[in-house]
mmCIF file of N, CA and C in Angstrom:
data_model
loop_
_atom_site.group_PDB
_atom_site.id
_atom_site.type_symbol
_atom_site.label_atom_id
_atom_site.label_comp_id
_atom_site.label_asym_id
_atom_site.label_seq_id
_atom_site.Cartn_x
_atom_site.Cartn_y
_atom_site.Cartn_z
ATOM 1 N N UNK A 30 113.653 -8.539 4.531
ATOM 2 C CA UNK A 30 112.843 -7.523 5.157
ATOM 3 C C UNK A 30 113.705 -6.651 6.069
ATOM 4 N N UNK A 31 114.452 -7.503 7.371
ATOM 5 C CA UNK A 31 115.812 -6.248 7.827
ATOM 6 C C UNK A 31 116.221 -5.553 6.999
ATOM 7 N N UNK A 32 116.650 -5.685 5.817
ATOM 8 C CA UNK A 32 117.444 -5.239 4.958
ATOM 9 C C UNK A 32 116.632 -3.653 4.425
ATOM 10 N N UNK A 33 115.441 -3.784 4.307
ATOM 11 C CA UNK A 33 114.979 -3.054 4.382
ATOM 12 C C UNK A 33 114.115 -1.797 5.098
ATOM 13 N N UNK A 34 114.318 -2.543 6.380
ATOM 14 C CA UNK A 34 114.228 -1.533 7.587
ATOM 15 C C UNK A 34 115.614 -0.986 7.845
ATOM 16 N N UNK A 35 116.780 -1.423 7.389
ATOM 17 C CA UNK A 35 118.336 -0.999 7.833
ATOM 18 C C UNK A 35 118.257 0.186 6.851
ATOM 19 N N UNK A 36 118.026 -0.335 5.697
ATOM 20 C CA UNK A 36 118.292 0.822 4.951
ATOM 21 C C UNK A 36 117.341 2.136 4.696
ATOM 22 N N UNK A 37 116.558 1.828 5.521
ATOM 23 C CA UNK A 37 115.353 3.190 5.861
ATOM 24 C C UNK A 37 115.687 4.070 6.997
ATOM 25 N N UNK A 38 116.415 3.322 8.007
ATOM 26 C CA UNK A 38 117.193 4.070 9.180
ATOM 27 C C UNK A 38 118.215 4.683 8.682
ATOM 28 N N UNK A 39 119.136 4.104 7.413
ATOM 29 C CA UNK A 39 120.231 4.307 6.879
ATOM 30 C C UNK A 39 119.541 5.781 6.313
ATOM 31 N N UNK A 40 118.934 6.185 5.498
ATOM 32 C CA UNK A 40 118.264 6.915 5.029
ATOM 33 C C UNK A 40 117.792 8.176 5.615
ATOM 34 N N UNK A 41 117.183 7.903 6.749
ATOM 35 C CA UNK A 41 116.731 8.737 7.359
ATOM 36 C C UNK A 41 117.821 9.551 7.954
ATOM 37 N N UNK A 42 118.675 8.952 8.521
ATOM 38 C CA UNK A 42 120.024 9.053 9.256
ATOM 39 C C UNK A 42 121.234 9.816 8.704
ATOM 40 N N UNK A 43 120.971 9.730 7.324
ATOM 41 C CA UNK A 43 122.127 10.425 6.281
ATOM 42 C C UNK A 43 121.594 11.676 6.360
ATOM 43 N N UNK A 44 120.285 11.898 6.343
ATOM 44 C CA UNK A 44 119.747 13.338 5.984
ATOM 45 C C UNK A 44 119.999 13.872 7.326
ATOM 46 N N UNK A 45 120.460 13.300 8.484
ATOM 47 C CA UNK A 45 120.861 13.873 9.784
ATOM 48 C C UNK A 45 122.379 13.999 9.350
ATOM 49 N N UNK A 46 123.141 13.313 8.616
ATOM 50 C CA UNK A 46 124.381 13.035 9.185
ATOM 51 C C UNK A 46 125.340 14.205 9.596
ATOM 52 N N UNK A 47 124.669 15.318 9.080
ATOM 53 C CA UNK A 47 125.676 16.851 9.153
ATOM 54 C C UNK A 47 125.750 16.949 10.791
ATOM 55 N N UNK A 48 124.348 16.799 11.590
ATOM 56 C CA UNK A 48 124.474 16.975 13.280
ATOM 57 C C UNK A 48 125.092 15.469 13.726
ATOM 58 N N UNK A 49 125.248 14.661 12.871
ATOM 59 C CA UNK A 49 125.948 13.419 13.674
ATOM 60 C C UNK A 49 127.656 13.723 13.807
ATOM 61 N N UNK A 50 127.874 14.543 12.769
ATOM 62 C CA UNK A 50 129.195 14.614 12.649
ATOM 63 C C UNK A 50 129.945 15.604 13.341
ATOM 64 N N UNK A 51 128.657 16.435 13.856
ATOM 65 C CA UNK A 51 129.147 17.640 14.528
ATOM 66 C C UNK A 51 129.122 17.279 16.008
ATOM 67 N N UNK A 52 128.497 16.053 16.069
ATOM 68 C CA UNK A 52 128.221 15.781 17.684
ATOM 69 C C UNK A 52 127.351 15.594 17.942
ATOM 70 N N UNK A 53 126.042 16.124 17.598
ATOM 71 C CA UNK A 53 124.931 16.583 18.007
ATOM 72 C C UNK A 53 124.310 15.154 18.220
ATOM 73 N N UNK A 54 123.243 14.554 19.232
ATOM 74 C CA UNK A 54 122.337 13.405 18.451
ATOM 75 C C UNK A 54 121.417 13.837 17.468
ATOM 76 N N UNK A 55 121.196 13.079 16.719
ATOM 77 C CA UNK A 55 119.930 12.899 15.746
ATOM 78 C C UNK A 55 118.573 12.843 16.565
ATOM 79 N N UNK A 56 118.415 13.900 17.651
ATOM 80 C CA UNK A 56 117.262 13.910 17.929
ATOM 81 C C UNK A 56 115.518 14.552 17.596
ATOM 82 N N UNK A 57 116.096 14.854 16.198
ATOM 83 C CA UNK A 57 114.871 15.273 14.745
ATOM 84 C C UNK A 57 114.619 14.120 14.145
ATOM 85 N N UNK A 58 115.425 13.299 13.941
ATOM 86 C CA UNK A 58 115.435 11.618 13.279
ATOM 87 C C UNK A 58 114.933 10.698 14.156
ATOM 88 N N UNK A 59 115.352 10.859 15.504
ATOM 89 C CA UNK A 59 114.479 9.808 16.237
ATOM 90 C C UNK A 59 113.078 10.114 16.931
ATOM 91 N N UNK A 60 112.853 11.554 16.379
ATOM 92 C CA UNK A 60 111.681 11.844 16.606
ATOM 93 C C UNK A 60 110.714 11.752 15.769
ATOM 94 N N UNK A 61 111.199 11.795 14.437
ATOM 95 C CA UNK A 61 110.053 11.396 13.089
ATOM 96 C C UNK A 61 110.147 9.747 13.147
ATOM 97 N N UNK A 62 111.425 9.115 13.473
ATOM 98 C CA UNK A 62 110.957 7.201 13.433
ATOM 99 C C UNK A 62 109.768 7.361 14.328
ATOM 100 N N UNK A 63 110.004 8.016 15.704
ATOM 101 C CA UNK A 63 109.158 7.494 16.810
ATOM 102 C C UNK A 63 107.144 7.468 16.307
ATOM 103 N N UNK A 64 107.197 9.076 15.390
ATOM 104 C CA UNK A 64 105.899 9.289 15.625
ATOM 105 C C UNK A 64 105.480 8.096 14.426
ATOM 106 N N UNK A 65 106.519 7.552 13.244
ATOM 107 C CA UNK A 65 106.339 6.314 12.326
ATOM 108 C C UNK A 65 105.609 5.009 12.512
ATOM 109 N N UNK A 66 106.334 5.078 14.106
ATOM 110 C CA UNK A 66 106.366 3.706 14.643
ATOM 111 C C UNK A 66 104.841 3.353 15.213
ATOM 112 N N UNK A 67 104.154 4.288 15.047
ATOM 113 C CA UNK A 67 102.703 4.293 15.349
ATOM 114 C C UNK A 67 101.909 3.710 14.280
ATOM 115 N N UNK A 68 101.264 2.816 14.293
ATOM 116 C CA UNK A 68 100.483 2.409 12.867
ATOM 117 C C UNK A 68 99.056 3.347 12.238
ATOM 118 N N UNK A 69 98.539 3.656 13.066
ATOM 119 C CA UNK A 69 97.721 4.816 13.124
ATOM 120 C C UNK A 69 98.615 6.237 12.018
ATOM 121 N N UNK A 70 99.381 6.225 12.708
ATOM 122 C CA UNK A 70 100.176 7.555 12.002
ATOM 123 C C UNK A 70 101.038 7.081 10.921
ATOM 124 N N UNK A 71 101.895 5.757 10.831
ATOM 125 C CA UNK A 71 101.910 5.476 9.777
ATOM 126 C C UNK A 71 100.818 5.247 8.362
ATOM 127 N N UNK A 72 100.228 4.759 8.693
ATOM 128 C CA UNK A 72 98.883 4.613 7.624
ATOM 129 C C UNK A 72 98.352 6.224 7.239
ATOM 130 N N UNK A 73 98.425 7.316 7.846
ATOM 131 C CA UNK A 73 97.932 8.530 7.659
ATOM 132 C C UNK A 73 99.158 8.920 6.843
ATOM 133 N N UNK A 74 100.166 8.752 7.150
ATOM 134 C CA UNK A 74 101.362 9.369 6.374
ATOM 135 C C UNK A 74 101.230 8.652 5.119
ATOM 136 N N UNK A 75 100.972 7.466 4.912
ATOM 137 C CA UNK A 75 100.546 6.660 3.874
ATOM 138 C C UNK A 75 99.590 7.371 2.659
ATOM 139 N N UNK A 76 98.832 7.264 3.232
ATOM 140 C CA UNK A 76 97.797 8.276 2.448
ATOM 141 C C UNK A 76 97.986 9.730 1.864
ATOM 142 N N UNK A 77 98.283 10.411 2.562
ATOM 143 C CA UNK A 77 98.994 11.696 2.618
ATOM 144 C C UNK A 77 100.328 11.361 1.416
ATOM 145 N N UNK A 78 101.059 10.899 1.322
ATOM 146 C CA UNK A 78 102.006 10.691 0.187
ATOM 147 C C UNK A 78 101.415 10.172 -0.930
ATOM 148 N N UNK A 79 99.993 9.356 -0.933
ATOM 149 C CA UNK A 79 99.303 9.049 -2.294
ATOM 150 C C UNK A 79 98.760 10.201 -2.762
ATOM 151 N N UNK A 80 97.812 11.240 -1.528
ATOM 152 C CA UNK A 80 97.276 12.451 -2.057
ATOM 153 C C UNK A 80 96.674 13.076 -0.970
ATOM 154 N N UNK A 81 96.875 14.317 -1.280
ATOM 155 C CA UNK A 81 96.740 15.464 0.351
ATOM 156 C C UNK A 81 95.501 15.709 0.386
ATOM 157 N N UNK A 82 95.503 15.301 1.848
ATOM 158 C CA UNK A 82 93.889 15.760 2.232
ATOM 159 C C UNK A 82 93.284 16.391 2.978
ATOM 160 N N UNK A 83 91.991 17.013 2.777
ATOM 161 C CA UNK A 83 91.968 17.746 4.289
ATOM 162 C C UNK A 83 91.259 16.776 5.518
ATOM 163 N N UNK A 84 91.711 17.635 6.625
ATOM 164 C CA UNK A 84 91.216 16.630 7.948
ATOM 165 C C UNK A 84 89.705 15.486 7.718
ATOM 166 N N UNK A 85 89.153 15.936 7.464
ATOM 167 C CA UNK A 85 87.325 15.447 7.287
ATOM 168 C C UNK A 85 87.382 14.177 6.599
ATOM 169 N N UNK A 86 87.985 14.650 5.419
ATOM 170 C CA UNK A 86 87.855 13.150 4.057
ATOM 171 C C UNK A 86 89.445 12.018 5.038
ATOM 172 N N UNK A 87 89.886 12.808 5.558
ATOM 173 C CA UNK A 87 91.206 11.810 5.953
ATOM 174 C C UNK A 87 90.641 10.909 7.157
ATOM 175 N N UNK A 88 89.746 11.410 7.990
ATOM 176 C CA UNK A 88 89.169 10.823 8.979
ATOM 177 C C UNK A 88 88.257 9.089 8.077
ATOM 178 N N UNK A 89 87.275 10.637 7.233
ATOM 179 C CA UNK A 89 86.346 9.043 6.572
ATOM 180 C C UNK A 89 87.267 7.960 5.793
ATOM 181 N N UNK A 90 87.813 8.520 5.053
ATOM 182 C CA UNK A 90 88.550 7.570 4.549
ATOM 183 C C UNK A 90 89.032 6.040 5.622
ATOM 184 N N UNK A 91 89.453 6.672 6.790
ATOM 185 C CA UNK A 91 90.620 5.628 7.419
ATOM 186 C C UNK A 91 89.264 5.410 8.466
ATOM 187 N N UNK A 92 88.299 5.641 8.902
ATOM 188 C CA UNK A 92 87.549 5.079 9.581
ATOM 189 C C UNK A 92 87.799 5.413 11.038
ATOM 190 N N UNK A 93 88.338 6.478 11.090
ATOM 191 C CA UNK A 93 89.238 6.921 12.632
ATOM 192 C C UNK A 93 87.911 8.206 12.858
ATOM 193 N N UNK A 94 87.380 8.528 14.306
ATOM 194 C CA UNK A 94 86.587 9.773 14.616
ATOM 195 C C UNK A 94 87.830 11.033 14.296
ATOM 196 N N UNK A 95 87.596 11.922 14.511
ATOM 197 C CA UNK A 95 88.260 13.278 13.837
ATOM 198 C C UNK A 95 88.868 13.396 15.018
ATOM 199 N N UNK A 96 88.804 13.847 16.123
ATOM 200 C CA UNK A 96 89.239 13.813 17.461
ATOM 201 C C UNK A 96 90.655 12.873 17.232
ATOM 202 N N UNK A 97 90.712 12.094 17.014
ATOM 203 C CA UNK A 97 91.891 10.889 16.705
ATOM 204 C C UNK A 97 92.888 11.393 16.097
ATOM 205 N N UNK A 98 91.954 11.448 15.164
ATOM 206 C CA UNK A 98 92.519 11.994 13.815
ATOM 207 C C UNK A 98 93.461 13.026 13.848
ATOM 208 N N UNK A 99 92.949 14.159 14.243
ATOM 209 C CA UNK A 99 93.736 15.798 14.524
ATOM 210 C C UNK A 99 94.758 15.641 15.333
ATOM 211 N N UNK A 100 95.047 14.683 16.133
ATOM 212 C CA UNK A 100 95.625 14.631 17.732
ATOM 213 C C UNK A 100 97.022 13.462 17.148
ATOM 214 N N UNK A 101 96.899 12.711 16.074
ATOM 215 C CA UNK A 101 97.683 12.041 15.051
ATOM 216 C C UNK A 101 98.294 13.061 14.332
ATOM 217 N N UNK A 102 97.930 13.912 13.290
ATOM 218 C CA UNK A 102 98.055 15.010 12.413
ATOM 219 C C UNK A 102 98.916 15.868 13.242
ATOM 220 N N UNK A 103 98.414 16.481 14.823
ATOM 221 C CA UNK A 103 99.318 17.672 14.877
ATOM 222 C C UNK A 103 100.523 17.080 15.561
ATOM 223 N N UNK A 104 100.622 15.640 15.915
ATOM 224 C CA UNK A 104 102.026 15.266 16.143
ATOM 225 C C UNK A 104 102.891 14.958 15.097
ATOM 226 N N UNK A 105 102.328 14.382 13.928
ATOM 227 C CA UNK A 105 103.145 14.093 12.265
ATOM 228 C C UNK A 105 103.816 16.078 11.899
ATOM 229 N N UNK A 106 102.997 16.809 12.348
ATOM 230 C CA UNK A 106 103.311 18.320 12.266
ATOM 231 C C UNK A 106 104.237 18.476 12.993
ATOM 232 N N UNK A 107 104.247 18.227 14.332
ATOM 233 C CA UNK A 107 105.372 18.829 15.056
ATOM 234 C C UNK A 107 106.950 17.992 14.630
ATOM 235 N N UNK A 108 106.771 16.970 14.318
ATOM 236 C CA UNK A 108 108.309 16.170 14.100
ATOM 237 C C UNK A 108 108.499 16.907 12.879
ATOM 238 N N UNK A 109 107.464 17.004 11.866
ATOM 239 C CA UNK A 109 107.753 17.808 10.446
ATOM 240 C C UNK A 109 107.937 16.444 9.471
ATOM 241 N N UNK A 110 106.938 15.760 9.720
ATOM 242 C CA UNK A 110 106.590 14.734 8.614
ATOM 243 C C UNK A 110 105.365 14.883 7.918
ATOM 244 N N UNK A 111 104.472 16.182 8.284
ATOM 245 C CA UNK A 111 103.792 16.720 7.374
ATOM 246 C C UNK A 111 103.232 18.363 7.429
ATOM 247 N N UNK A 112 102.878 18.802 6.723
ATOM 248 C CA UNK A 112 102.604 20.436 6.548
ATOM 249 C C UNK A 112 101.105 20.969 6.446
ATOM 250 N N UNK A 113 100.788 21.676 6.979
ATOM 251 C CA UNK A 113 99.111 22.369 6.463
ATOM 252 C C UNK A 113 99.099 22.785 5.053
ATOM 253 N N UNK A 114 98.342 23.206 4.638
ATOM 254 C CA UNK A 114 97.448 24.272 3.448
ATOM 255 C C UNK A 114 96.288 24.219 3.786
ATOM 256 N N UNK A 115 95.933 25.970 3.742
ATOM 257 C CA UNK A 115 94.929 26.473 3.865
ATOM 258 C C UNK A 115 93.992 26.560 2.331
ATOM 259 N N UNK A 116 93.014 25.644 2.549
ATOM 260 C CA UNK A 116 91.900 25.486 1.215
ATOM 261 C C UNK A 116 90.895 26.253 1.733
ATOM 262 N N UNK A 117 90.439 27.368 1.475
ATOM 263 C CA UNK A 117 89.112 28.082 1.943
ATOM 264 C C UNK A 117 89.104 28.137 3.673
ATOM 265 N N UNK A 118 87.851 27.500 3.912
ATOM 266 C CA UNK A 118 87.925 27.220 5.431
ATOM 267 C C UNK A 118 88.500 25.672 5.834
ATOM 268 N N UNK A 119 88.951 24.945 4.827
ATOM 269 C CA UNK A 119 89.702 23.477 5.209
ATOM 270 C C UNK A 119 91.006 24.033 5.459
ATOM 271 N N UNK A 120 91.785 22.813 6.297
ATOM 272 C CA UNK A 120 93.086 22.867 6.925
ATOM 273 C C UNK A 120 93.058 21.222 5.857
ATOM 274 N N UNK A 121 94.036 21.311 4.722
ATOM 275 C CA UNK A 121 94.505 20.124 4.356
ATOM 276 C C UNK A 121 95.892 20.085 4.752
ATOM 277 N N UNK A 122 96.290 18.164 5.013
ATOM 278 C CA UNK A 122 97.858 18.363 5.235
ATOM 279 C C UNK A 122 98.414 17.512 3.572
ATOM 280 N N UNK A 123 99.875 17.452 3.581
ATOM 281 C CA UNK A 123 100.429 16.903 2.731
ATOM 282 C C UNK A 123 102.096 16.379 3.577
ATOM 283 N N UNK A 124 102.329 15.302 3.196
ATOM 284 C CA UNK A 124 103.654 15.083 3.105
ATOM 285 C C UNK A 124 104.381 16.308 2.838
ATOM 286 N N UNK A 125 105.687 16.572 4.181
ATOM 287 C CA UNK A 125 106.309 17.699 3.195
ATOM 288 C C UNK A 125 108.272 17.948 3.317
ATOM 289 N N UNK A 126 108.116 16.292 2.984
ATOM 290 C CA UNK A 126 109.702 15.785 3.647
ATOM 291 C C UNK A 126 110.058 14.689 2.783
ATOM 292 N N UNK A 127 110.834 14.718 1.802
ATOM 293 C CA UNK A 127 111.726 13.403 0.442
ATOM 294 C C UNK A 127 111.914 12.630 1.597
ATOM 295 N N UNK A 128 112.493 12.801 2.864
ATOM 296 C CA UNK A 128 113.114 11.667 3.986
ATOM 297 C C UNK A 128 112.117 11.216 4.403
ATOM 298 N N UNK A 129 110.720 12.094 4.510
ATOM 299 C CA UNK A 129 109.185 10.978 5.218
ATOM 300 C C UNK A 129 109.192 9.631 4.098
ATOM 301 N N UNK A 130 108.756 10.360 2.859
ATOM 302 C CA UNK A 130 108.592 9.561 1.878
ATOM 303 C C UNK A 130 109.308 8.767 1.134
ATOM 304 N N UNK A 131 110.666 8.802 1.470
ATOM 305 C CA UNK A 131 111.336 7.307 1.088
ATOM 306 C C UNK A 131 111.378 6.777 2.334
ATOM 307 N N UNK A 132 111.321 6.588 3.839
ATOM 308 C CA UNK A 132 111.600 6.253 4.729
ATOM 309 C C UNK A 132 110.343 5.014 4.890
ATOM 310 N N UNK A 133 108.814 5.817 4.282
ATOM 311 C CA UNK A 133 107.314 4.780 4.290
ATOM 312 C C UNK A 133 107.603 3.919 3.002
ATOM 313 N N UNK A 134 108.380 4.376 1.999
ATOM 314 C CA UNK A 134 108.090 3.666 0.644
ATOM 315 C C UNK A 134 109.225 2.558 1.380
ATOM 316 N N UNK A 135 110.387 2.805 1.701
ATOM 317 C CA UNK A 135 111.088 1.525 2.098
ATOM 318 C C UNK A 135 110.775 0.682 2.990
ATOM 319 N N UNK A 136 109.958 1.574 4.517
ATOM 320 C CA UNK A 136 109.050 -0.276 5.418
ATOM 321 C C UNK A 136 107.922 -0.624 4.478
ATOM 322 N N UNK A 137 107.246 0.166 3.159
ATOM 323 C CA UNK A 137 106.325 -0.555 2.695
ATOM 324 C C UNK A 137 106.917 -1.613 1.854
ATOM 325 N N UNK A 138 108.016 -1.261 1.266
ATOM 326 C CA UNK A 138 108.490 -2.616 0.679
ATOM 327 C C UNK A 138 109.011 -3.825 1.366
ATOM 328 N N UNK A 139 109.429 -3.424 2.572
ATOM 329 C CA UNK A 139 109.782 -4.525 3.773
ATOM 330 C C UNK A 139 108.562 -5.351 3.832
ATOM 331 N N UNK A 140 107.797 -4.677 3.717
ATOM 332 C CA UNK A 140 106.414 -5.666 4.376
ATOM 333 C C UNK A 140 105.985 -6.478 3.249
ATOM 334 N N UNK A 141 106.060 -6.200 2.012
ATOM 335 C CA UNK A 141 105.722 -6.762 0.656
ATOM 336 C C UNK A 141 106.683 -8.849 0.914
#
């Protein structure tokens, strides 16, 4: 199971490595683990990589009030572990990062 949290940091971390090398910290990388490390927001990112939804059905689905919900969503937005689309008058989000989505597929296999 380490093995597979190492290599999800490993992962995440490579797609930084251009500002590691320049000096910079990886402080875009430790800001998408951080908002991860939430189970609430993990489980939404979860979903969101099976199939994009808008706010309403993402709430019922997970059993969370909407209030929760949105206040989860616009922090997964600001790190940039997920994106809007505008459907009519819905705001759906989607996964919109290869590094979100191998980063959940590898702690989901940790946990297996």
């Amino acid at each position: 199971m380490l093995s597979y949290i190492l290599a999800s940091i490993l992962i995440l971390f490579h797609a930084g490595a251009r500002n590691v090398l320049n000096g910079a910290l990886p402080t875009k990388e430790a800001r998408l683990l951080k908002a991860l490390g939430h189970p609430v927001r993990l489980l939404i990112v979860s979903r969101l990589i099976e199939q994009e939804c808008c706010v309403g059905t993402l709430w019922n689905r997970l059993g969370l009030n909407q209030a929760e919900t949105s206040r989860h969503l616009a922090l997964l937005r600001r790190v940039g572990a997920v994106e809007t689309v505008r459907q009519g008058r819905n705001i759906c989000y989607r996964v919109n990062s290869s590094v979100t989505r191998r980063l959940v597929s590898a702690l989901q296999k940790s946990a297996d």
